Tab-separated table of C-alpha atoms in Angstrom:
chain	number	residue	atom	x	y	z
A	1	MET	CA	96.094	-127.883	131.941
A	2	GLU	CA	94.213	-131.134	131.794
A	3	ILE	CA	91.573	-131.433	129.084
A	4	HIS	CA	89.113	-134.299	129.150
A	5	CYS	CA	85.804	-134.688	127.324
A	6	LEU	CA	83.904	-134.238	130.625
A	7	LYS	CA	86.045	-131.593	132.317
A	8	ILE	CA	88.824	-129.071	131.878
A	9	ARG	CA	91.070	-128.494	134.861
A	10	LEU	CA	93.969	-126.126	135.456
A	11	LYS	CA	97.012	-127.751	136.986
A	12	PRO	CA	99.871	-125.945	138.714
A	13	TRP	CA	102.535	-124.729	136.333
A	14	PRO	CA	105.641	-126.909	136.589
A	15	HIS	CA	108.815	-125.302	137.861
A	16	PRO	CA	110.999	-124.352	134.852
A	17	LEU	CA	113.895	-126.372	136.195
A	18	SER	CA	111.800	-129.558	136.419
A	19	GLU	CA	113.310	-132.587	134.782
A	20	GLY	CA	112.642	-132.634	131.062
A	21	MET	CA	111.676	-128.972	130.855
A	22	VAL	CA	113.580	-126.754	128.454
A	23	THR	CA	114.229	-123.230	129.677
A	24	PRO	CA	114.555	-120.547	127.015
A	25	PHE	CA	117.742	-118.484	126.939
A	26	ASP	CA	117.047	-114.895	127.940
A	27	PRO	CA	120.136	-112.670	127.562
A	28	LEU	CA	118.424	-109.730	129.270
A	29	GLN	CA	117.593	-111.888	132.292
A	30	ASP	CA	121.166	-113.187	132.407
A	31	TYR	CA	122.512	-109.634	132.257
A	32	TYR	CA	120.400	-108.374	135.170
A	33	LEU	CA	120.908	-111.467	137.322
A	34	ASP	CA	124.688	-111.176	137.001
A	35	LEU	CA	125.495	-108.685	139.768
A	36	THR	CA	128.995	-108.054	138.434
A	37	HIS	CA	127.349	-105.812	135.829
A	38	LEU	CA	126.095	-103.620	138.662
A	39	GLU	CA	129.665	-103.060	139.821
A	40	LYS	CA	131.421	-102.890	136.443
A	41	THR	CA	129.031	-100.859	134.283
A	42	THR	CA	130.137	-97.238	134.042
A	43	ARG	CA	127.921	-94.196	133.906
A	44	THR	CA	128.919	-93.670	130.255
A	45	GLU	CA	127.862	-97.227	129.364
A	46	VAL	CA	124.487	-96.746	131.074
A	47	GLU	CA	123.945	-93.464	129.221
A	48	THR	CA	124.865	-95.182	125.938
A	49	MET	CA	122.324	-97.951	126.607
A	50	ILE	CA	119.610	-95.415	127.431
A	51	ASP	CA	120.397	-93.382	124.289
A	52	SER	CA	120.239	-96.554	122.203
A	53	PHE	CA	116.830	-97.396	123.658
A	54	TRP	CA	115.407	-93.964	122.808
A	55	ARG	CA	116.806	-94.091	119.244
A	56	GLN	CA	115.133	-97.459	118.689
A	57	TRP	CA	111.894	-96.181	120.211
A	58	GLY	CA	111.978	-93.181	117.859
A	59	ARG	CA	112.336	-95.485	114.843
A	60	TYR	CA	109.352	-97.494	116.061
A	61	GLU	CA	107.206	-94.351	116.402
A	62	ARG	CA	108.280	-93.017	112.993
A	63	ARG	CA	107.419	-96.368	111.393
A	64	GLY	CA	103.916	-96.233	112.894
A	65	ALA	CA	103.381	-92.706	111.593
A	66	ALA	CA	104.651	-93.701	108.132
A	67	LEU	CA	102.306	-96.699	107.991
A	68	GLU	CA	99.425	-94.450	109.017
A	69	LEU	CA	100.266	-91.960	106.259
A	70	PHE	CA	100.318	-94.819	103.744
A	71	GLY	CA	97.107	-96.281	105.200
A	72	LEU	CA	98.763	-99.687	105.625
A	73	PRO	CA	98.700	-102.274	108.424
A	74	GLY	CA	101.823	-103.018	110.472
A	75	GLU	CA	102.410	-106.327	108.704
A	76	ALA	CA	102.514	-104.792	105.198
A	77	ASP	CA	105.195	-106.405	103.048
A	78	GLU	CA	107.749	-104.713	100.811
A	79	GLY	CA	105.681	-105.107	97.644
A	80	THR	CA	102.609	-103.532	99.244
A	81	ILE	CA	104.673	-100.632	100.591
A	82	ARG	CA	106.280	-100.001	97.189
A	83	ALA	CA	102.928	-100.128	95.392
A	84	ARG	CA	101.348	-97.697	97.854
A	85	TYR	CA	104.364	-95.385	97.563
A	86	ARG	CA	103.983	-95.280	93.773
A	87	GLN	CA	100.286	-94.413	94.127
A	88	LEU	CA	100.904	-91.635	96.633
A	89	ALA	CA	103.974	-90.286	94.809
A	90	LYS	CA	102.002	-90.034	91.579
A	91	LYS	CA	99.154	-88.266	93.383
A	92	HIS	CA	101.334	-85.732	95.236
A	93	HIS	CA	104.252	-85.198	92.814
A	94	PRO	CA	104.640	-81.495	91.911
A	95	ASP	CA	105.067	-82.351	88.201
A	96	THR	CA	101.536	-83.774	88.156
A	97	GLY	CA	99.980	-80.852	90.039
A	98	GLY	CA	100.470	-82.284	93.513
A	99	ASP	CA	101.585	-80.588	96.693
A	100	PRO	CA	105.404	-80.602	97.094
A	101	ILE	CA	105.137	-80.689	100.900
A	102	GLU	CA	102.877	-83.758	100.821
A	103	PHE	CA	105.171	-85.384	98.269
A	104	ARG	CA	108.148	-84.869	100.601
A	105	LYS	CA	106.186	-86.440	103.482
A	106	VAL	CA	105.390	-89.462	101.299
A	107	ALA	CA	109.042	-89.809	100.224
A	108	GLU	CA	110.254	-89.618	103.843
A	109	ALA	CA	107.658	-92.174	104.948
A	110	ALA	CA	108.749	-94.540	102.168
A	111	GLU	CA	112.368	-94.186	103.252
A	112	ILE	CA	111.449	-95.083	106.850
A	113	LEU	CA	109.355	-98.077	105.795
A	114	MET	CA	111.910	-99.444	103.344
A	115	LYS	CA	114.718	-99.461	105.936
A	116	LYS	CA	113.161	-102.643	107.315
A	117	TYR	CA	113.798	-104.394	103.998
């Protein structure tokens, strides 16, 4: 992009292998461009990779649900999560007249959120 006080103009994107350009390392790209993986990867290894993906996806979904229960944004830090947990635990704890089912949901959500830290 060329920016001048009288005009702004888009220029063609330089080829990543141009002199002086740094290309970022992408292990996933390297894996798929190496055709020996196509020949050497077993069915069991592929199934393991797929299972790993779905486990990670499940953690991501559970984290979103836990943040929603806590009423917190995705970028909430550990201190904010702990403070909100204390508020909700106090509100829903059976010893203070709260609902045991809701308290369990809050405790499970806190466990999910604190695994990041």
